[in-house]
Amino acid sequence: MKLLDFLKRERKKSASVAKERLQIIVAHQRSQRGQPDYMPMLEKELLEVIRRYVQVDDDAINISLDSEDNCSVLELNVTLPKA
């Protein structure tokens, strides 16, 4: 029965899938506006340093830069693998 359900299900059209992916990319690009130009390089270097001690994926690190008044805060989140 599950095989028949799988074959009968309506498949998404490639245009709608492409549109969803493009929306995700645009949202990601918009979120990075206003960040300094060095942020991608800083993220890469921090990941290299962390990899000296623990093997982590590229998407396991998240860096954000928040600015309030005259103070900037760099936040680094790393998802470490379970030991």
PDB file of C-alpha atoms in Angstrom:
ATOM      1  CA  MET A   1       0.000   0.000   0.000  1.00  0.00           C
ATOM      2  CA  LYS A   2       2.765   2.441   0.834  1.00  0.00           C
ATOM      3  CA  LEU A   3       4.329   1.927  -2.578  1.00  0.00           C
ATOM      4  CA  LEU A   4       1.052   2.828  -4.289  1.00  0.00           C
ATOM      5  CA  ASP A   5       0.701   5.923  -2.107  1.00  0.00           C
ATOM      6  CA  PHE A   6       4.227   6.948  -3.018  1.00  0.00           C
ATOM      7  CA  LEU A   7       3.573   6.532  -6.747  1.00  0.00           C
ATOM      8  CA  LYS A   8       0.210   8.319  -6.642  1.00  0.00           C
ATOM      9  CA  ARG A   9       1.372  11.340  -4.667  1.00  0.00           C
ATOM     10  CA  GLU A  10       1.483  14.661  -6.412  1.00  0.00           C
ATOM     11  CA  ARG A  11       5.003  15.768  -7.147  1.00  0.00           C
ATOM     12  CA  LYS A  12       6.090  19.355  -6.897  1.00  0.00           C
ATOM     13  CA  LYS A  13       6.952  21.001 -10.162  1.00  0.00           C
ATOM     14  CA  SER A  14      10.570  21.936 -10.610  1.00  0.00           C
ATOM     15  CA  ALA A  15       9.647  25.606 -11.041  1.00  0.00           C
ATOM     16  CA  SER A  16       8.054  25.784  -7.594  1.00  0.00           C
ATOM     17  CA  VAL A  17      11.015  23.985  -6.019  1.00  0.00           C
ATOM     18  CA  ALA A  18      13.423  26.392  -7.731  1.00  0.00           C
ATOM     19  CA  LYS A  19      11.358  29.359  -6.546  1.00  0.00           C
ATOM     20  CA  GLU A  20      11.464  28.135  -2.932  1.00  0.00           C
ATOM     21  CA  ARG A  21      15.220  27.653  -3.106  1.00  0.00           C
ATOM     22  CA  LEU A  22      15.715  31.099  -4.593  1.00  0.00           C
ATOM     23  CA  GLN A  23      13.634  32.637  -1.803  1.00  0.00           C
ATOM     24  CA  ILE A  24      15.866  30.947   0.765  1.00  0.00           C
ATOM     25  CA  ILE A  25      19.005  32.242  -0.959  1.00  0.00           C
ATOM     26  CA  VAL A  26      17.623  35.786  -1.191  1.00  0.00           C
ATOM     27  CA  ALA A  27      16.623  35.747   2.488  1.00  0.00           C
ATOM     28  CA  HIS A  28      20.111  34.564   3.433  1.00  0.00           C
ATOM     29  CA  GLN A  29      21.748  37.293   1.344  1.00  0.00           C
ATOM     30  CA  ARG A  30      19.496  39.952   2.883  1.00  0.00           C
ATOM     31  CA  SER A  31      20.391  38.808   6.373  1.00  0.00           C
ATOM     32  CA  GLN A  32      24.079  39.316   5.597  1.00  0.00           C
ATOM     33  CA  ARG A  33      23.683  42.897   4.415  1.00  0.00           C
ATOM     34  CA  GLY A  34      25.396  45.347   6.645  1.00  0.00           C
ATOM     35  CA  GLN A  35      27.971  42.818   7.785  1.00  0.00           C
ATOM     36  CA  PRO A  36      31.606  43.724   7.244  1.00  0.00           C
ATOM     37  CA  ASP A  37      33.379  42.293   4.192  1.00  0.00           C
ATOM     38  CA  TYR A  38      35.732  40.270   6.363  1.00  0.00           C
ATOM     39  CA  MET A  39      32.977  38.122   7.925  1.00  0.00           C
ATOM     40  CA  PRO A  40      33.154  35.210   5.413  1.00  0.00           C
ATOM     41  CA  MET A  41      36.937  35.046   5.786  1.00  0.00           C
ATOM     42  CA  LEU A  42      36.666  35.271   9.584  1.00  0.00           C
ATOM     43  CA  GLU A  43      34.128  32.449   9.607  1.00  0.00           C
ATOM     44  CA  LYS A  44      36.429  30.276   7.469  1.00  0.00           C
ATOM     45  CA  GLU A  45      39.450  30.934   9.691  1.00  0.00           C
ATOM     46  CA  LEU A  46      37.518  30.242  12.891  1.00  0.00           C
ATOM     47  CA  LEU A  47      36.288  26.950  11.467  1.00  0.00           C
ATOM     48  CA  GLU A  48      39.880  25.993  10.594  1.00  0.00           C
ATOM     49  CA  VAL A  49      41.002  26.700  14.168  1.00  0.00           C
ATOM     50  CA  ILE A  50      38.135  24.668  15.629  1.00  0.00           C
ATOM     51  CA  ARG A  51      38.960  21.794  13.259  1.00  0.00           C
ATOM     52  CA  ARG A  52      42.425  21.542  14.779  1.00  0.00           C
ATOM     53  CA  TYR A  53      40.751  20.101  17.862  1.00  0.00           C
ATOM     54  CA  VAL A  54      37.353  18.738  16.707  1.00  0.00           C
ATOM     55  CA  GLN A  55      36.046  17.668  13.293  1.00  0.00           C
ATOM     56  CA  VAL A  56      32.951  19.758  12.474  1.00  0.00           C
ATOM     57  CA  ASP A  57      30.987  20.387   9.284  1.00  0.00           C
ATOM     58  CA  ASP A  58      31.001  23.698   7.420  1.00  0.00           C
ATOM     59  CA  ASP A  59      27.387  24.326   8.371  1.00  0.00           C
ATOM     60  CA  ALA A  60      28.078  23.595  12.049  1.00  0.00           C
ATOM     61  CA  ILE A  61      29.298  27.130  12.679  1.00  0.00           C
ATOM     62  CA  ASN A  62      27.120  30.211  12.830  1.00  0.00           C
ATOM     63  CA  ILE A  63      28.528  33.706  13.240  1.00  0.00           C
ATOM     64  CA  SER A  64      26.519  36.854  13.755  1.00  0.00           C
ATOM     65  CA  LEU A  65      27.525  40.435  14.349  1.00  0.00           C
ATOM     66  CA  ASP A  66      25.147  42.671  16.287  1.00  0.00           C
ATOM     67  CA  SER A  67      25.668  46.384  16.735  1.00  0.00           C
ATOM     68  CA  GLU A  68      24.030  48.626  19.298  1.00  0.00           C
ATOM     69  CA  ASP A  69      24.975  52.241  19.771  1.00  0.00           C
ATOM     70  CA  ASN A  70      28.786  52.222  19.915  1.00  0.00           C
ATOM     71  CA  CYS A  71      29.187  48.522  20.805  1.00  0.00           C
ATOM     72  CA  SER A  72      29.483  45.534  18.469  1.00  0.00           C
ATOM     73  CA  VAL A  73      28.996  41.951  19.600  1.00  0.00           C
ATOM     74  CA  LEU A  74      30.367  39.002  17.663  1.00  0.00           C
ATOM     75  CA  GLU A  75      28.441  35.819  18.457  1.00  0.00           C
ATOM     76  CA  LEU A  76      29.862  32.424  17.516  1.00  0.00           C
ATOM     77  CA  ASN A  77      27.788  29.231  17.754  1.00  0.00           C
ATOM     78  CA  VAL A  78      29.373  25.889  16.971  1.00  0.00           C
ATOM     79  CA  THR A  79      27.482  22.609  16.958  1.00  0.00           C
ATOM     80  CA  LEU A  80      29.946  20.046  18.225  1.00  0.00           C
ATOM     81  CA  PRO A  81      29.567  16.360  17.419  1.00  0.00           C
ATOM     82  CA  LYS A  82      28.687  13.995  20.241  1.00  0.00           C
ATOM     83  CA  ALA A  83      31.744  12.329  21.725  1.00  0.00           C
TER      84      ALA A  83
END
